[in-house]
Amino acid sequence: MDLRAGDSWGMLACLCTVLWHLPAVPALNRTGDPGPGPSIQKTYDLTRYLEHQLRSLAGTYLNYLGPPFNEPDFNPPRLGAETLPRATVDLEVWRSLNDRLRLTQNYEAYSHLLCYLRGLNRQAATAELRRSLAHFCTSLQGLLGSIAGVMAALGYPLPQPLPGTEPTWTPGPAHSDFLQKMDDFWLLKELQTWLWRSAKDFNRLKKKMQPPAAAVTLHLEAHGF
Amino acid sequence: MAVPVPWACCAVLAAAAAVVYAQRHSPHETPHVQYERLGSDVTLPCGTANWDAAVTWRVNGTDLAPDLLNGSQLVLRGLELGHSGLYACFHRDSWHLRHQVLLNVGLPPREPVLSCRSNTYPKGFYCSWHLPTPTYIPNTFNVTVLHGSKIMVCEKDPALKNRCHIRYMHLFSTVKYKVSISVSNALGHNATAITFDEFTIVKPDPPENVVARPVPSNPRRLEVTWQTPSTWPDPESFPLKFFLRYRPLILDQWQHVELSDGTAHTITDAYAGKEYIIQVAAKDNEIGTWSDWSVAAHATPWTEEPRHLTTEAQAPDHGQHHKLPGTPAYHEDL
């Protein structure tokens, strides 16, 4: 993770290290079990639940930030917020992602987003906002665990951060109030977009995992699909 | 030589006459096009004629009353659409055409109505526009599409002149699209713009080929089938969910069923013997809005055939032979 001066999350103590060291979920015994299908469905359902939850949370938070952030036509240029994981992707690239990469991108994105959200929570002014944010963080943690479960069931290792890129606490230069709010705005926007993308990602995985009538074994590496 | 001289003379005279004729007529051959606002007043001068010149005005070949004239100028007050036409003024005595004006009465454009929709997600979206009230004169439209700061091409629709198409370059974008349109005509100018996120404009076309059939031996069932709209490019990766509504024709209240997948459904609570009207709508599983309702299908549930009572005049039962007098013997009797 590239930390740049002026990026507000670069300054925050990140509990991300906790996430990176999630205990590895032992691979499920595949004989006789229904396969990763049910856990993919569960992950899909979680993205829908989170997307719904985020809608009310974002509305409240943007009102707290005040205008212009809570205006429906607010259309700022995407400046700063460099380290936010971006959901946007070329259509053909997205379509041809293999399962492992698809899952890894989701896992890494939510790991980062959760970390940033926790930073947001620390600064939120009202107790009610902090409560809503904390609740959302817990749900998001659940989604991460669910994705980890799917990856383990499919035999994929959880992504580990490269040594030296672990985010650490570095007190950085003072950040203007407006720029801070812009960062918050983009965080919520990116989170919402990722949840929409994940629904599509997991729907795609679900379709591929559907066992054909005869075969029981699931060969999961995509072949240019 | 005596013979060529008169010919040369005629040629020169003819050329001179042609030049004079051209000078007197060519400025007036092509009418001057003029646009004026509905309800306004306009004064049409007779070309370069003096104010006190004796002229007659005609519109589309019909003489105009002299009381509309102010000297040689035609005055029209409170222009109406019916005033549009070809106005010509003639020298009163020689009937020589002095000036022509093609008058078009219209209005400046009001703010256009612009909307965009993606019925082909994730391929792209289209935008269409119209003016809320007519201008009665030609308008030109100019559409620009911005994705953040990047300009995108809006390709004109081959059939509809108030529609253009944009292809998505990236999916799952957090940056909004801004579509602006400007409209102008000879009397004025107007513009509007809309901004939206990629997901909010997704609205599929209605499902196609909705068919409802009775189910044999089931008086309360109707089997409904349909197809995903043919414009939706990738139902595998971007599945649709469906909403079915049905009611007997005699009632106003609809029954609703939401279906998360599949393109068939069996209604099991139909009123026996009543004709039903059934419609289906579609929506992307996660994003956007519901399509319009499909074309309606009609069906009546299966009803048991009533047993017909036969009289002597009707055909005999299949199981019996009736030998009526005078009827020819059947072959099998031979």
XYZ file of C-alpha atoms in Angstrom:
559
model
C 0.000 0.000 0.000
C 1.538 3.241 -1.157
C 1.181 5.915 1.519
C 1.297 9.438 0.188
C 1.429 12.648 2.138
C -1.952 14.303 2.277
C -3.830 11.049 2.027
C -5.779 11.053 5.242
C -5.846 7.336 5.755
C -2.100 7.141 5.460
C -1.954 8.957 8.736
C -4.228 6.688 10.649
C -3.153 3.825 12.789
C -4.357 0.897 10.827
C -5.634 -2.194 12.378
C -5.204 -3.812 9.000
C -2.434 -5.943 10.366
C -5.074 -7.793 12.315
C -6.950 -8.572 9.121
C -3.937 -9.732 7.193
C -3.215 -12.252 9.863
C -6.648 -13.819 9.946
C -6.185 -17.409 10.990
C -6.182 -19.524 7.885
C -9.502 -21.317 7.604
C -8.794 -24.977 7.101
C -9.875 -26.245 3.700
C -13.171 -28.053 3.985
C -13.213 -31.748 3.430
C -14.648 -31.914 -0.062
C -15.865 -35.446 -0.094
C -19.565 -35.552 0.578
C -19.971 -31.839 1.191
C -22.092 -29.621 -1.001
C -19.040 -27.719 -2.207
C -18.518 -23.983 -2.027
C -21.937 -23.292 -3.549
C -23.765 -22.504 -0.305
C -20.975 -20.272 0.986
C -20.875 -18.398 -2.319
C -24.611 -17.868 -2.023
C -24.126 -16.675 1.540
C -21.412 -14.244 0.424
C -23.677 -12.965 -2.327
C -26.487 -12.458 0.169
C -24.101 -10.601 2.479
C -23.133 -8.154 -0.273
C -26.806 -7.409 -0.830
C -27.405 -6.922 2.873
C -24.379 -4.650 3.194
C -25.381 -2.625 0.154
C -28.758 -2.044 1.703
C -27.211 -1.116 5.045
C -24.753 1.230 3.389
C -27.508 3.176 1.680
C -28.902 4.466 4.962
C -25.470 4.799 6.569
C -24.083 6.832 3.651
C -27.157 9.062 3.631
C -26.713 9.855 7.308
C -22.974 10.339 7.030
C -23.165 12.610 3.988
C -25.761 14.753 5.756
C -23.359 14.986 8.650
C -20.644 16.159 6.239
C -23.107 18.724 4.944
C -23.321 20.378 1.514
C -22.103 19.893 -1.152
C -21.411 16.271 -0.164
C -25.036 15.423 0.421
C -26.288 16.984 -2.820
C -27.483 14.436 -5.383
C -25.758 16.158 -8.309
C -22.429 16.512 -6.525
C -19.944 15.422 -9.146
C -16.390 16.238 -8.033
C -13.299 15.198 -9.966
C -11.585 12.134 -8.574
C -8.549 13.743 -6.987
C -6.674 12.370 -4.040
C -8.034 9.152 -2.570
C -5.245 7.425 -4.477
C -4.932 4.468 -2.199
C -8.602 3.528 -2.288
C -9.131 0.205 -4.030
C -11.046 0.991 -7.220
C -13.871 -1.203 -8.396
C -13.808 0.188 -11.917
C -12.479 -2.233 -14.510
C -12.580 -2.775 -18.244
C -15.511 -4.994 -19.200
C -13.515 -7.674 -20.997
C -10.915 -7.794 -18.231
C -13.652 -8.262 -15.648
C -15.369 -10.937 -17.676
C -12.166 -12.933 -18.122
C -10.964 -12.805 -14.514
C -10.249 -16.277 -13.238
C -11.964 -17.313 -10.020
C -8.900 -16.941 -7.848
C -8.157 -13.438 -9.059
C -11.790 -12.443 -8.797
C -11.953 -13.573 -5.185
C -8.552 -12.090 -4.333
C -9.490 -8.691 -5.692
C -12.670 -8.700 -3.616
C -10.832 -9.810 -0.495
C -8.083 -7.213 -0.823
C -10.532 -4.437 -1.611
C -12.686 -5.045 1.453
C -9.657 -5.453 3.681
C -8.506 -1.982 2.752
C -11.981 -0.486 2.829
C -12.658 -1.900 6.275
C -9.452 -0.446 7.564
C -10.333 2.998 6.227
C -13.841 2.754 7.596
C -12.478 2.071 11.046
C -10.429 5.250 10.702
C -13.558 7.131 9.753
C -15.305 5.798 12.805
C -12.619 7.156 15.050
C -13.289 10.686 13.912
C -17.071 10.616 13.619
C -18.600 13.286 15.775
C -21.890 11.877 16.991
C -22.341 8.744 19.044
C -25.119 7.573 16.762
C -22.871 7.792 13.729
C -20.158 5.895 15.539
C -22.683 3.203 16.446
C -23.905 2.870 12.846
C -20.365 2.792 11.528
C -19.315 0.199 14.091
C -22.278 -1.979 13.161
C -21.409 -1.674 9.496
C -17.759 -2.506 10.176
C -18.846 -5.670 11.947
C -20.979 -6.692 8.972
C -18.129 -5.918 6.611
C -15.849 -8.053 8.746
C -18.396 -10.818 8.311
C -18.250 -10.407 4.544
C -14.472 -10.688 4.626
C -14.713 -13.859 6.643
C -17.234 -15.227 4.178
C -14.973 -14.482 1.209
C -12.070 -16.109 3.091
C -14.244 -19.154 3.597
C -15.011 -19.438 -0.112
C -11.336 -19.086 -0.977
C -10.384 -21.755 1.508
C -13.097 -24.085 0.223
C -11.693 -23.685 -3.266
C -8.158 -24.200 -2.045
C -6.914 -20.697 -2.702
C -4.533 -19.107 -0.206
C -5.556 -15.859 1.412
C -3.627 -12.908 0.007
C -0.803 -11.868 2.276
C 0.651 -8.372 2.234
C 4.174 -8.055 0.896
C 6.733 -7.346 3.600
C 7.285 -3.632 3.974
C 3.908 -2.618 2.661
C 2.033 -3.143 5.886
C 0.447 0.148 6.825
C 1.969 1.617 9.962
C 1.260 4.619 12.008
C 2.978 7.704 10.625
C 1.841 11.098 11.849
C 1.592 13.091 8.643
C 0.984 16.747 7.749
C -2.229 18.405 8.858
C -5.101 17.678 6.529
C -7.601 20.368 5.600
C -11.126 19.822 6.769
C -12.568 19.972 3.240
C -10.062 17.514 1.797
C -10.766 15.169 4.689
C -14.446 15.280 3.823
C -13.653 14.651 0.155
C -11.725 11.541 1.161
C -14.684 10.391 3.249
C -17.017 10.989 0.306
C -14.893 8.870 -2.047
C -14.569 6.117 0.540
C -18.317 5.740 0.796
C -18.736 5.980 -2.981
C -16.106 3.335 -3.614
C -17.598 1.079 -0.953
C -21.016 1.272 -2.574
C -19.599 0.553 -6.007
C -17.571 -2.405 -4.710
C -20.687 -3.899 -3.159
C -22.489 -3.681 -6.509
C -19.511 -5.188 -8.251
C -19.199 -7.973 -5.687
C -22.812 -8.950 -6.196
C -22.013 -9.391 -9.883
C -18.747 -11.181 -9.060
C -20.400 -13.671 -6.728
C -23.319 -14.169 -9.040
C -20.832 -15.143 -11.725
C -19.045 -17.517 -9.358
C -22.375 -19.003 -8.306
C -23.305 -19.740 -11.912
C -19.985 -21.426 -12.543
C -20.204 -23.512 -9.400
C -23.617 -24.889 -10.226
C -22.901 -28.604 -10.521
C -23.741 -30.035 -13.931
C -26.185 -32.981 -13.902
C -23.586 -35.746 -14.194
C -20.216 -34.539 -12.893
C -19.548 -34.071 -9.186
C -15.966 -32.800 -9.246
C -15.593 -29.063 -9.609
C -12.698 -27.873 -11.638
C -12.489 -24.277 -10.752
C -9.785 -22.596 -12.755
C -11.480 -20.574 -15.437
C -10.562 -21.181 -19.020
C -10.888 -17.806 -20.628
C -14.541 -17.537 -19.598
C -18.414 42.974 -95.523
C -22.037 43.813 -95.220
C -23.374 40.483 -93.899
C -21.286 39.948 -90.619
C -21.818 43.496 -89.368
C -25.559 43.220 -88.667
C -24.971 39.815 -87.002
C -22.323 41.260 -84.736
C -24.599 44.120 -83.950
C -27.435 41.749 -82.974
C -25.109 39.691 -80.825
C -23.940 42.740 -78.893
C -27.467 43.992 -78.414
C -28.639 40.589 -77.239
C -25.769 40.364 -74.763
C -26.488 43.830 -73.453
C -30.170 43.019 -73.068
C -29.314 39.846 -71.191
C -27.059 41.716 -68.791
C -29.690 44.353 -68.133
C -32.335 41.685 -67.628
C -30.083 39.765 -65.235
C -29.298 42.875 -63.232
C -32.925 43.707 -62.856
C -34.055 40.152 -61.949
C -31.278 38.093 -60.284
C -31.293 39.737 -56.854
C -34.947 38.862 -56.604
C -34.889 35.302 -57.999
C -33.921 33.631 -54.754
C -36.243 34.757 -51.996
C -34.796 36.140 -48.824
C -35.517 33.747 -45.926
C -36.721 35.402 -42.776
C -37.664 33.998 -39.371
C -39.971 35.938 -37.082
C -41.404 35.257 -33.672
C -44.996 34.168 -33.222
C -47.074 37.067 -31.917
C -44.642 39.755 -32.946
C -45.038 42.510 -35.580
C -42.912 42.662 -38.710
C -42.440 45.224 -41.497
C -41.289 43.840 -44.847
C -39.654 46.390 -47.117
C -39.993 45.868 -50.860
C -36.318 45.298 -51.465
C -34.583 48.521 -52.438
C -37.735 50.298 -53.608
C -38.396 53.818 -52.328
C -40.901 54.148 -49.549
C -43.325 55.911 -51.857
C -42.954 53.458 -54.743
C -46.183 52.035 -56.119
C -46.138 48.310 -55.364
C -48.480 45.401 -54.888
C -47.796 42.596 -52.404
C -48.803 38.997 -52.822
C -48.518 36.019 -50.497
C -48.281 32.577 -52.108
C -49.714 34.086 -55.253
C -52.705 35.758 -53.585
C -53.039 39.558 -53.569
C -52.859 41.288 -50.232
C -55.151 44.164 -49.317
C -53.588 47.631 -49.669
C -54.537 48.558 -46.082
C -51.649 46.361 -44.867
C -49.210 48.628 -46.585
C -47.191 51.434 -45.139
C -45.970 53.056 -48.317
C -44.261 50.252 -50.165
C -43.668 48.221 -47.007
C -45.891 45.398 -45.871
C -46.823 45.488 -42.199
C -47.947 42.317 -40.454
C -49.119 42.537 -36.862
C -49.508 39.759 -34.326
C -47.869 37.088 -36.441
C -49.629 33.745 -36.498
C -48.451 30.449 -37.937
C -50.737 31.042 -40.902
C -48.629 34.059 -41.832
C -45.785 31.823 -42.936
C -45.374 31.838 -46.680
C -43.740 33.336 -49.752
C -44.299 37.093 -49.906
C -43.598 38.937 -53.165
C -43.856 42.573 -54.056
C -44.429 43.778 -57.605
C -44.153 47.119 -59.313
C -47.813 48.080 -59.556
C -47.926 49.071 -63.185
C -45.376 46.796 -64.826
C -45.970 43.757 -62.598
C -42.258 43.491 -62.461
C -41.153 41.351 -59.469
C -39.067 43.440 -57.115
C -38.537 41.368 -54.040
C -39.422 38.027 -52.428
C -39.388 36.986 -48.769
C -39.939 33.479 -47.474
C -41.387 34.190 -44.042
C -41.255 31.503 -41.331
C -43.161 32.199 -38.149
C -41.956 30.277 -35.125
C -40.667 30.345 -31.579
C -37.298 30.153 -29.870
C -36.703 26.742 -28.269
C -37.705 26.076 -24.687
C -35.515 23.996 -22.403
C -35.192 20.544 -23.990
C -36.202 17.384 -22.132
C -33.285 14.943 -21.936
C -33.211 11.428 -20.562
C -30.739 8.567 -20.669
C -31.251 4.868 -20.161
C -29.271 1.657 -20.306
C -31.313 -1.230 -21.650
C -28.163 -2.960 -22.866
C -26.085 -3.068 -19.686
C -23.121 -3.535 -19.613
C -22.695 -2.611 -23.270
C -23.790 0.998 -23.073
C -26.630 3.457 -22.820
C -28.591 5.832 -24.998
C -29.901 9.337 -24.512
C -32.969 10.800 -26.129
C -34.389 14.286 -26.148
C -37.286 16.373 -27.335
C -38.663 19.859 -26.982
C -41.637 20.256 -24.678
C -43.393 22.562 -27.158
C -42.848 22.871 -30.933
C -40.923 25.761 -32.447
C -42.400 25.340 -35.957
C -39.014 26.139 -37.478
C -35.921 23.958 -37.933
C -33.816 23.239 -34.804
C -30.322 21.861 -34.435
C -29.278 19.810 -31.396
C -25.808 19.257 -30.062
C -25.128 16.543 -27.468
C -21.948 16.184 -25.419
C -21.171 13.366 -22.973
C -18.574 13.667 -20.241
C -17.355 10.887 -17.982
C -15.548 12.861 -15.322
C -13.338 14.995 -17.512
C -13.209 12.559 -20.408
C -15.313 13.327 -23.499
C -17.206 10.355 -24.865
C -18.632 9.891 -28.329
C -22.404 9.734 -28.677
C -23.182 7.938 -31.926
C -26.316 9.025 -33.731
C -29.083 6.464 -33.910
C -29.495 5.272 -37.507
C -33.287 5.518 -37.364
C -34.277 8.060 -34.719
C -32.949 11.564 -35.059
C -33.449 12.490 -31.417
C -31.370 9.670 -29.966
C -27.694 8.804 -29.686
C -25.742 5.897 -28.196
C -22.739 5.727 -25.861
C -20.598 2.678 -25.254
C -19.319 1.934 -21.762
C -15.548 1.832 -21.622
C -15.335 0.798 -17.980
C -17.711 -0.838 -15.589
C -18.261 -0.196 -11.893
C -17.195 3.418 -12.166
C -17.590 5.830 -9.241
C -17.394 8.819 -11.531
C -20.675 10.237 -12.785
C -21.664 10.780 -16.403
C -22.772 14.231 -17.493
C -24.834 14.592 -20.650
C -25.451 18.099 -21.968
C -27.646 19.140 -24.837
C -27.981 22.494 -26.542
C -30.662 23.372 -29.043
C -30.742 26.408 -31.298
C -32.793 27.846 -34.125
C -32.976 31.181 -35.913
C -34.899 32.743 -33.039
C -33.030 31.546 -29.986
C -31.095 29.019 -28.016
C -31.518 26.795 -24.976
C -29.722 24.001 -23.152
C -29.894 21.521 -20.310
C -27.755 18.811 -18.704
C -28.174 15.743 -16.517
C -25.666 13.844 -14.379
C -26.032 10.272 -13.210
C -24.189 7.207 -11.978
C -23.697 4.189 -14.219
C -26.093 2.078 -12.160
C -29.032 4.381 -11.783
C -30.037 4.474 -15.443
C -30.176 0.698 -15.953
C -33.684 -0.281 -17.104
C -34.150 -3.338 -19.284
C -36.723 -3.642 -22.036
C -39.839 -5.646 -21.089
C -39.760 -9.431 -21.365
C -40.734 -10.802 -24.754
C -43.071 -13.436 -26.008
C -45.193 -13.745 -22.872
C -47.449 -16.750 -23.342
C -50.049 -18.046 -20.916
C -51.585 -21.481 -21.323
C -54.166 -23.449 -19.402
C -52.954 -26.616 -17.698
C -55.014 -29.668 -18.709
C -57.113 -31.151 -15.918
C -56.258 -28.244 -13.622
C -59.058 -25.713 -13.433
C -57.141 -23.294 -11.198
C -53.781 -23.234 -12.961
C -52.210 -21.214 -15.714
C -48.739 -21.784 -17.038
C -46.870 -18.613 -18.009
C -43.641 -18.514 -20.018
C -41.605 -15.617 -21.389
C -38.186 -14.716 -22.724
C -35.543 -12.293 -21.541
C -35.584 -9.154 -23.698
C -33.434 -9.623 -26.786
C -31.725 -6.252 -26.217
C -30.198 -7.441 -22.897
C -26.783 -8.565 -24.136
C -25.527 -10.900 -21.398
C -28.198 -12.540 -19.217
C -25.657 -15.130 -18.052
C -23.329 -12.669 -16.349
C -25.989 -10.064 -15.641
C -29.076 -12.080 -14.799
C -32.518 -10.558 -14.673
C -35.211 -11.097 -12.132
C -38.878 -10.889 -13.030
C -42.135 -9.569 -11.666
C -45.361 -11.145 -12.772
C -48.800 -9.636 -12.327
C -52.125 -11.211 -13.179
C -55.829 -10.671 -12.619
C -59.089 -11.923 -14.049
C -60.484 -9.437 -16.560
C -63.520 -8.873 -14.396
C -61.523 -7.644 -11.378
C -59.288 -4.583 -10.952
C -56.943 -5.941 -8.296
C -53.650 -7.443 -9.507
C -51.853 -10.376 -7.919
C -48.069 -10.079 -7.872
C -45.257 -12.607 -7.867
C -41.544 -11.789 -7.845
C -39.300 -14.430 -9.388
C -35.559 -14.413 -8.892
C -34.752 -16.631 -11.840
C -36.290 -18.762 -14.522
C -38.591 -17.678 -17.301
C -41.645 -19.687 -16.358
C -44.196 -19.691 -13.600
C -47.378 -21.559 -12.835
C -50.253 -19.632 -11.330
C -52.102 -21.948 -8.960
C -54.859 -19.746 -7.586
C -56.725 -18.722 -10.702
C -60.503 -18.458 -10.545
C -61.998 -21.327 -12.483
C -63.351 -20.457 -15.888
C -62.366 -16.771 -15.803
C -60.255 -15.127 -18.485
C -56.993 -13.757 -17.110
C -54.682 -10.980 -18.188
C -50.995 -11.528 -17.370
C -47.958 -9.250 -17.675
C -44.283 -9.574 -16.799
C -41.571 -6.996 -16.033
C -37.797 -7.431 -15.744
C -35.005 -5.899 -13.701
C -31.306 -6.484 -13.259
C -30.827 -8.505 -10.082
C -29.032 -5.758 -8.215
C -29.049 -2.446 -10.036
C -31.363 -0.059 -11.798
C -35.141 -0.041 -12.134
C -37.924 -2.288 -13.365
C -38.756 -2.405 -17.047
C -42.142 -1.364 -18.368
C -44.798 -4.081 -18.321
C -44.708 -6.532 -21.192
C -47.422 -6.916 -23.777
C -50.298 -8.662 -21.983
C -51.064 -12.343 -22.414
C -54.594 -13.644 -22.048
C -55.663 -17.115 -20.992
C -58.502 -18.938 -19.349
C -57.833 -21.906 -17.057
C -58.880 -25.356 -18.244
C -62.470 -26.238 -17.660
C -64.060 -29.668 -17.927
C -65.985 -30.152 -21.190
C -69.736 -30.169 -20.394
C -71.440 -33.387 -21.541
C -73.632 -32.545 -24.547
C -77.238 -33.761 -24.506
C -78.159 -35.179 -27.910
C -81.588 -35.186 -29.565
C -82.858 -37.525 -32.281
C -82.078 -35.020 -34.983
C -78.389 -35.037 -34.094
C -75.717 -37.538 -35.069
C -75.899 -40.933 -33.319
C -73.601 -41.932 -30.477
C -70.341 -43.460 -31.641
C -70.943 -46.751 -29.938
C -74.263 -47.541 -31.578
C -75.509 -48.167 -35.081
C -78.821 -46.558 -35.948
C -80.316 -47.804 -39.090
C -82.652 -45.061 -40.193
C -85.082 -45.893 -42.986
C -83.782 -44.978 -46.365
C -80.170 -44.601 -45.313
C -77.627 -46.498 -47.311
C -76.097 -49.511 -45.635
C -72.609 -49.077 -44.249
C -69.796 -50.833 -45.924
C -69.144 -53.040 -42.952
C -72.602 -54.461 -43.288
C -71.839 -55.814 -46.682
